[in-house]
Amino acid sequence: MKFYLGTNWKMHKTVAEALAYTEGLAHYAKDYPQFQFFIIPSYTALWQVRQKVDALGAPIWVGAQNTHWEDQGAFTGEISPVQLKEIGLDLVEIGHSERRQYYNETDFTVNLKTLAALKHGFKALVCVGENMDEKEHGASKSKIATQVQIALNGVKAEDLPRVMIAYEPVWAIGEKGIPAEAPYVFEIHESIRKTLCELYGEQGREVPIFFGGSVNLQNCQSYCGHPDVNGLFIGRTAWQPDSFHQVMDLVTDAWKNK
Ligand code: PGA
């Protein structure tokens, strides 16, 4: 399995900025065949970023930050998986903590969206993570196991190869986030793996699990080398191609030394 390096841009970048970024990243990405890259722009930039990635032949998957679960309907302001499919995207991110926190995303809508994304041929990147209260009350693993179990309810084993999980502790994300210690991250990833194997047997070992939340140049190496950390899902530190490039080098070195 390649190691994954991806970034969700959240509500950042105009189309012009998105295209400039894509060119910058494409320039670096070709020198790092050991990584599977993915970028998740805002809806407004998706079409053109997709065209740009294809024109450059860049080894970068392109994804959307969200999807509705219905193919169409009276859902003002929403975007359907059919509409996303027309753009030719590789993946859909589902259940980011900001969506859960600010837009009433629940485990059950995450499940509907996961099923819809898979039905339409996308890879589904399902985000899970506990908040600080849950962590402090020793409930992280049970919370995350529940999130994974509900998200994947009804997902058939044949579709599992298109499922990816991102573990992003809510308390670690964003400017006010506290970076997580690597041993804690490893423990949670092991417990996510256990849940996946309970649900799908040995096939659960093949689902890539990414870590995200204040991944930066100082700590990115510390999360590498554990068999259940299969990628890094990065916000701010990957929003400039140059600092993303530094992450590529640091992670490459970290793997060499394992
Ligand atoms: P951050 O964002 O790296 O800026 O903390 C991570 C995320 O929300 O995916």
mmCIF file of C-alpha atoms and ligand atoms in Angstrom:
data_model
loop_
_atom_site.group_PDB
_atom_site.id
_atom_site.type_symbol
_atom_site.label_atom_id
_atom_site.label_comp_id
_atom_site.label_asym_id
_atom_site.label_seq_id
_atom_site.Cartn_x
_atom_site.Cartn_y
_atom_site.Cartn_z
ATOM 1 C CA MET A 1 0.000 0.000 0.000
ATOM 2 C CA LYS A 2 1.331 3.465 -0.873
ATOM 3 C CA PHE A 3 1.454 5.991 1.955
ATOM 4 C CA TYR A 4 -1.238 8.631 1.473
ATOM 5 C CA LEU A 5 -0.719 12.375 1.740
ATOM 6 C CA GLY A 6 -3.806 14.483 1.315
ATOM 7 C CA THR A 7 -5.239 17.868 2.111
ATOM 8 C CA ASN A 8 -8.696 19.294 2.599
ATOM 9 C CA TRP A 9 -8.689 22.987 1.724
ATOM 10 C CA LYS A 10 -11.868 23.751 3.687
ATOM 11 C CA MET A 11 -13.360 27.126 2.617
ATOM 12 C CA HIS A 12 -10.112 28.441 1.140
ATOM 13 C CA LYS A 13 -8.786 29.351 -2.304
ATOM 14 C CA THR A 14 -10.406 31.029 -5.274
ATOM 15 C CA VAL A 15 -10.347 29.195 -8.597
ATOM 16 C CA ALA A 16 -7.212 31.094 -9.608
ATOM 17 C CA GLU A 17 -5.485 30.193 -6.341
ATOM 18 C CA ALA A 18 -6.611 26.596 -6.641
ATOM 19 C CA LEU A 19 -5.130 26.281 -10.121
ATOM 20 C CA ALA A 20 -1.834 27.858 -9.086
ATOM 21 C CA TYR A 21 -1.644 25.476 -6.140
ATOM 22 C CA THR A 22 -2.408 22.468 -8.341
ATOM 23 C CA GLU A 23 0.416 23.383 -10.702
ATOM 24 C CA GLY A 24 2.786 23.772 -7.776
ATOM 25 C CA LEU A 25 1.827 20.472 -6.212
ATOM 26 C CA ALA A 26 1.946 18.625 -9.550
ATOM 27 C CA HIS A 27 5.504 19.857 -10.019
ATOM 28 C CA TYR A 28 6.593 18.213 -6.744
ATOM 29 C CA ALA A 29 4.314 15.176 -6.714
ATOM 30 C CA LYS A 30 5.905 13.488 -9.722
ATOM 31 C CA ASP A 31 9.151 13.025 -7.758
ATOM 32 C CA TYR A 32 7.464 11.106 -4.934
ATOM 33 C CA PRO A 33 5.997 7.900 -6.383
ATOM 34 C CA GLN A 34 5.899 6.410 -2.878
ATOM 35 C CA PHE A 35 2.929 8.630 -2.023
ATOM 36 C CA GLN A 36 -0.659 8.664 -3.170
ATOM 37 C CA PHE A 37 -1.623 12.338 -3.159
ATOM 38 C CA PHE A 38 -5.108 13.747 -2.910
ATOM 39 C CA ILE A 39 -6.514 17.263 -2.725
ATOM 40 C CA ILE A 40 -10.005 18.291 -1.683
ATOM 41 C CA PRO A 41 -10.850 21.788 -2.995
ATOM 42 C CA SER A 42 -14.038 23.806 -2.587
ATOM 43 C CA TYR A 43 -16.870 22.948 -4.976
ATOM 44 C CA THR A 44 -16.299 26.083 -7.045
ATOM 45 C CA ALA A 45 -12.803 24.990 -8.034
ATOM 46 C CA LEU A 46 -13.437 21.275 -8.538
ATOM 47 C CA TRP A 47 -14.124 21.277 -12.246
ATOM 48 C CA GLN A 48 -11.086 23.288 -13.194
ATOM 49 C CA VAL A 49 -8.779 21.555 -10.755
ATOM 50 C CA ARG A 50 -9.870 18.210 -12.225
ATOM 51 C CA GLN A 51 -9.094 19.482 -15.752
ATOM 52 C CA LYS A 52 -5.727 20.838 -14.615
ATOM 53 C CA VAL A 53 -4.676 17.613 -12.893
ATOM 54 C CA ASP A 54 -5.595 15.656 -16.015
ATOM 55 C CA ALA A 55 -3.848 18.083 -18.366
ATOM 56 C CA LEU A 56 -0.675 17.829 -16.286
ATOM 57 C CA GLY A 57 -0.975 14.054 -15.897
ATOM 58 C CA ALA A 58 -0.385 14.604 -12.185
ATOM 59 C CA PRO A 59 -0.607 11.624 -9.804
ATOM 60 C CA ILE A 60 -3.135 13.401 -7.597
ATOM 61 C CA TRP A 61 -6.638 12.304 -6.696
ATOM 62 C CA VAL A 62 -9.245 15.053 -6.554
ATOM 63 C CA GLY A 63 -12.147 14.934 -4.109
ATOM 64 C CA ALA A 64 -15.143 16.871 -2.834
ATOM 65 C CA GLN A 65 -15.570 17.979 0.776
ATOM 66 C CA ASN A 66 -19.141 16.711 1.064
ATOM 67 C CA THR A 67 -22.047 15.263 -0.878
ATOM 68 C CA HIS A 68 -25.784 14.880 -0.459
ATOM 69 C CA TRP A 69 -27.039 11.299 -0.440
ATOM 70 C CA GLU A 70 -29.926 11.791 -2.898
ATOM 71 C CA ASP A 71 -29.279 11.839 -6.646
ATOM 72 C CA GLN A 72 -31.415 14.969 -7.054
ATOM 73 C CA GLY A 73 -34.268 16.784 -5.366
ATOM 74 C CA ALA A 74 -35.543 19.852 -3.542
ATOM 75 C CA PHE A 75 -32.430 20.414 -1.420
ATOM 76 C CA THR A 76 -31.404 24.015 -1.999
ATOM 77 C CA GLY A 77 -27.707 24.613 -1.651
ATOM 78 C CA GLU A 78 -26.753 20.949 -1.734
ATOM 79 C CA ILE A 79 -24.692 19.048 -4.311
ATOM 80 C CA SER A 80 -25.558 15.492 -5.337
ATOM 81 C CA PRO A 81 -23.244 12.573 -6.060
ATOM 82 C CA VAL A 82 -24.527 12.531 -9.640
ATOM 83 C CA GLN A 83 -23.375 16.129 -10.062
ATOM 84 C CA LEU A 84 -20.001 15.276 -8.555
ATOM 85 C CA LYS A 85 -19.664 12.269 -10.821
ATOM 86 C CA GLU A 86 -19.992 14.509 -13.850
ATOM 87 C CA ILE A 87 -16.804 16.264 -12.736
ATOM 88 C CA GLY A 88 -14.992 12.924 -12.652
ATOM 89 C CA LEU A 89 -13.821 13.062 -9.066
ATOM 90 C CA ASP A 90 -11.930 10.276 -7.366
ATOM 91 C CA LEU A 91 -13.239 10.609 -3.855
ATOM 92 C CA VAL A 92 -15.706 12.234 -1.509
ATOM 93 C CA GLU A 93 -14.844 13.285 2.024
ATOM 94 C CA ILE A 94 -17.644 12.572 4.471
ATOM 95 C CA GLY A 95 -18.254 13.619 8.064
ATOM 96 C CA HIS A 96 -15.410 16.047 8.690
ATOM 97 C CA SER A 97 -15.706 17.287 12.271
ATOM 98 C CA GLU A 98 -16.520 20.813 11.086
ATOM 99 C CA ARG A 99 -19.511 19.411 9.196
ATOM 100 C CA ARG A 100 -20.565 17.439 12.248
ATOM 101 C CA GLN A 101 -20.075 20.451 14.535
ATOM 102 C CA TYR A 102 -21.561 23.299 12.467
ATOM 103 C CA TYR A 103 -23.911 21.619 9.976
ATOM 104 C CA ASN A 104 -25.651 18.934 12.005
ATOM 105 C CA GLU A 105 -23.911 16.072 10.291
ATOM 106 C CA THR A 106 -24.657 12.913 12.285
ATOM 107 C CA ASP A 107 -23.362 9.370 12.175
ATOM 108 C CA PHE A 108 -26.556 8.507 10.320
ATOM 109 C CA THR A 109 -26.162 11.128 7.579
ATOM 110 C CA VAL A 110 -22.524 10.096 7.315
ATOM 111 C CA ASN A 111 -23.772 6.573 6.677
ATOM 112 C CA LEU A 112 -26.243 7.710 3.982
ATOM 113 C CA LYS A 113 -23.528 9.763 2.299
ATOM 114 C CA THR A 114 -21.010 6.929 2.467
ATOM 115 C CA LEU A 115 -23.453 4.545 0.811
ATOM 116 C CA ALA A 116 -24.312 7.148 -1.845
ATOM 117 C CA ALA A 117 -20.651 7.895 -2.602
ATOM 118 C CA LEU A 118 -19.851 4.205 -2.986
ATOM 119 C CA LYS A 119 -22.948 3.585 -5.090
ATOM 120 C CA HIS A 120 -21.768 6.217 -7.549
ATOM 121 C CA GLY A 121 -18.290 4.777 -7.795
ATOM 122 C CA PHE A 122 -16.334 7.175 -5.576
ATOM 123 C CA LYS A 123 -13.857 6.338 -2.908
ATOM 124 C CA ALA A 124 -15.401 7.368 0.421
ATOM 125 C CA LEU A 125 -13.114 9.110 2.896
ATOM 126 C CA VAL A 126 -14.959 8.858 6.202
ATOM 127 C CA CYS A 127 -13.758 11.139 8.993
ATOM 128 C CA VAL A 128 -14.099 10.135 12.642
ATOM 129 C CA GLY A 129 -12.791 11.495 15.920
ATOM 130 C CA GLU A 130 -13.647 12.223 19.519
ATOM 131 C CA ASN A 131 -13.938 15.594 21.217
ATOM 132 C CA MET A 132 -11.983 16.644 24.309
ATOM 133 C CA ASP A 133 -14.757 15.775 26.781
ATOM 134 C CA GLU A 134 -15.027 12.284 25.374
ATOM 135 C CA LYS A 135 -11.264 11.877 25.519
ATOM 136 C CA GLU A 136 -11.100 13.069 29.112
ATOM 137 C CA HIS A 137 -13.833 10.641 30.105
ATOM 138 C CA GLY A 138 -12.039 7.678 28.556
ATOM 139 C CA ALA A 139 -14.636 7.284 25.828
ATOM 140 C CA SER A 140 -12.471 7.874 22.722
ATOM 141 C CA LYS A 141 -12.296 4.311 21.503
ATOM 142 C CA SER A 142 -15.961 3.507 22.042
ATOM 143 C CA LYS A 143 -17.014 6.779 20.401
ATOM 144 C CA ILE A 144 -14.860 6.141 17.357
ATOM 145 C CA ALA A 145 -15.885 2.486 17.102
ATOM 146 C CA THR A 146 -19.520 3.622 17.034
ATOM 147 C CA GLN A 147 -18.773 6.242 14.379
ATOM 148 C CA VAL A 148 -17.042 3.669 12.181
ATOM 149 C CA GLN A 149 -19.723 1.055 12.710
ATOM 150 C CA ILE A 150 -22.595 3.389 11.824
ATOM 151 C CA ALA A 151 -20.740 4.990 8.888
ATOM 152 C CA LEU A 152 -20.147 1.570 7.336
ATOM 153 C CA ASN A 153 -23.536 0.071 8.094
ATOM 154 C CA GLY A 154 -24.719 -1.633 4.902
ATOM 155 C CA VAL A 155 -21.376 -1.209 3.104
ATOM 156 C CA LYS A 156 -20.752 -4.453 1.278
ATOM 157 C CA ALA A 157 -17.405 -6.228 1.485
ATOM 158 C CA GLU A 158 -17.009 -5.780 -2.274
ATOM 159 C CA ASP A 159 -17.120 -1.994 -1.814
ATOM 160 C CA LEU A 160 -14.701 -1.936 1.114
ATOM 161 C CA PRO A 161 -11.626 -1.431 -1.130
ATOM 162 C CA ARG A 162 -13.028 2.056 -1.853
ATOM 163 C CA VAL A 163 -13.387 3.016 1.808
ATOM 164 C CA MET A 164 -10.774 5.090 3.617
ATOM 165 C CA ILE A 165 -10.938 6.291 7.212
ATOM 166 C CA ALA A 166 -9.442 9.529 8.550
ATOM 167 C CA TYR A 167 -8.966 9.711 12.307
ATOM 168 C CA GLU A 168 -9.085 13.374 13.257
ATOM 169 C CA PRO A 169 -9.485 14.134 16.965
ATOM 170 C CA VAL A 170 -11.692 17.222 17.176
ATOM 171 C CA TRP A 171 -9.403 18.736 19.835
ATOM 172 C CA ALA A 172 -6.400 18.512 17.516
ATOM 173 C CA ILE A 173 -7.913 20.222 14.470
ATOM 174 C CA GLY A 174 -7.379 23.812 13.390
ATOM 175 C CA GLU A 175 -5.706 26.882 14.830
ATOM 176 C CA LYS A 176 -6.822 26.181 18.390
ATOM 177 C CA GLY A 177 -5.978 22.503 18.070
ATOM 178 C CA ILE A 178 -3.518 20.706 20.331
ATOM 179 C CA PRO A 179 -1.285 18.374 18.322
ATOM 180 C CA ALA A 180 -1.787 14.739 19.346
ATOM 181 C CA GLU A 181 1.028 12.620 20.754
ATOM 182 C CA ALA A 182 2.039 9.816 18.412
ATOM 183 C CA PRO A 183 1.560 6.930 20.930
ATOM 184 C CA TYR A 184 -2.028 8.050 21.471
ATOM 185 C CA VAL A 185 -2.617 8.207 17.724
ATOM 186 C CA PHE A 186 -1.197 4.701 17.297
ATOM 187 C CA GLU A 187 -3.444 3.354 20.022
ATOM 188 C CA ILE A 188 -6.550 4.802 18.381
ATOM 189 C CA HIS A 189 -5.551 3.614 14.918
ATOM 190 C CA GLU A 190 -5.086 0.098 16.303
ATOM 191 C CA SER A 191 -8.539 0.259 17.786
ATOM 192 C CA ILE A 192 -10.036 1.455 14.479
ATOM 193 C CA ARG A 193 -8.305 -1.462 12.773
ATOM 194 C CA LYS A 194 -9.832 -3.804 15.344
ATOM 195 C CA THR A 195 -13.300 -2.434 14.615
ATOM 196 C CA LEU A 196 -12.764 -2.827 10.854
ATOM 197 C CA CYS A 197 -11.649 -6.440 11.354
ATOM 198 C CA GLU A 198 -14.637 -7.157 13.592
ATOM 199 C CA LEU A 199 -16.871 -5.887 10.811
ATOM 200 C CA TYR A 200 -15.084 -7.340 7.773
ATOM 201 C CA GLY A 201 -12.627 -9.969 9.014
ATOM 202 C CA GLU A 202 -9.162 -9.933 7.478
ATOM 203 C CA GLN A 203 -10.403 -7.599 4.732
ATOM 204 C CA GLY A 204 -10.522 -4.888 7.372
ATOM 205 C CA ARG A 205 -6.721 -4.793 7.268
ATOM 206 C CA GLU A 206 -6.807 -3.363 3.767
ATOM 207 C CA VAL A 207 -8.709 -0.175 4.630
ATOM 208 C CA PRO A 208 -6.257 2.732 4.787
ATOM 209 C CA ILE A 209 -6.471 4.785 7.975
ATOM 210 C CA PHE A 210 -5.135 8.348 7.885
ATOM 211 C CA PHE A 211 -4.299 10.667 10.735
ATOM 212 C CA GLY A 212 -5.149 14.358 10.695
ATOM 213 C CA GLY A 213 -5.326 17.347 13.032
ATOM 214 C CA SER A 214 -2.544 19.926 13.317
ATOM 215 C CA VAL A 215 -0.095 17.788 11.375
ATOM 216 C CA ASN A 216 2.862 20.099 10.836
ATOM 217 C CA LEU A 217 6.551 20.152 9.943
ATOM 218 C CA GLN A 218 7.540 19.487 13.550
ATOM 219 C CA ASN A 219 5.344 16.461 14.198
ATOM 220 C CA CYS A 220 4.642 14.810 10.808
ATOM 221 C CA GLN A 221 7.507 12.338 11.154
ATOM 222 C CA SER A 222 6.358 11.171 14.564
ATOM 223 C CA TYR A 223 3.155 9.689 13.122
ATOM 224 C CA CYS A 224 4.971 7.593 10.517
ATOM 225 C CA GLY A 225 6.117 4.006 10.741
ATOM 226 C CA HIS A 226 3.143 2.402 12.475
ATOM 227 C CA PRO A 227 1.421 -0.247 10.314
ATOM 228 C CA ASP A 228 -2.023 1.188 11.029
ATOM 229 C CA VAL A 229 -1.146 4.769 10.100
ATOM 230 C CA ASN A 230 -1.419 4.625 6.331
ATOM 231 C CA GLY A 231 -1.412 8.311 5.536
ATOM 232 C CA LEU A 232 -1.597 11.883 6.775
ATOM 233 C CA PHE A 233 -4.577 14.134 6.194
ATOM 234 C CA ILE A 234 -3.316 17.672 6.475
ATOM 235 C CA GLY A 235 -4.941 21.078 6.619
ATOM 236 C CA ARG A 236 -2.965 24.281 7.045
ATOM 237 C CA THR A 237 0.519 22.839 6.582
ATOM 238 C CA ALA A 238 -0.357 21.534 3.120
ATOM 239 C CA TRP A 239 -2.136 24.620 1.821
ATOM 240 C CA GLN A 240 1.064 25.931 0.227
ATOM 241 C CA PRO A 241 2.863 23.599 -2.189
ATOM 242 C CA ASP A 242 6.239 24.523 -0.669
ATOM 243 C CA SER A 243 5.379 23.482 2.856
ATOM 244 C CA PHE A 244 3.577 20.404 1.527
ATOM 245 C CA HIS A 245 6.830 19.628 -0.286
ATOM 246 C CA GLN A 246 8.689 19.812 3.029
ATOM 247 C CA VAL A 247 6.242 17.313 4.486
ATOM 248 C CA MET A 248 6.975 14.954 1.565
ATOM 249 C CA ASP A 249 10.690 15.083 2.352
ATOM 250 C CA LEU A 250 10.238 14.716 6.103
ATOM 251 C CA VAL A 251 7.884 11.767 5.730
ATOM 252 C CA THR A 252 10.221 10.131 3.199
ATOM 253 C CA ASP A 253 13.082 10.427 5.706
ATOM 254 C CA ALA A 254 10.942 9.125 8.548
ATOM 255 C CA TRP A 255 10.062 5.995 6.561
ATOM 256 C CA LYS A 256 13.682 5.449 5.590
ATOM 257 C CA ASN A 257 14.658 5.416 9.267
ATOM 258 C CA LYS A 258 11.982 2.919 10.334
HETATM 259 P P1 PGA B 1 -5.337 21.195 10.303
HETATM 260 O O1 PGA B 1 -6.677 20.618 9.664
HETATM 261 O O2 PGA B 1 -4.205 20.344 9.802
HETATM 262 O O3 PGA B 1 -5.248 22.605 9.806
HETATM 263 O O4 PGA B 1 -5.493 21.087 11.795
HETATM 264 C C1 PGA B 1 -6.884 19.238 9.653
HETATM 265 C C2 PGA B 1 -8.249 18.899 9.137
HETATM 266 O O5 PGA B 1 -9.237 19.538 9.527
HETATM 267 O O6 PGA B 1 -8.368 17.983 8.312
#
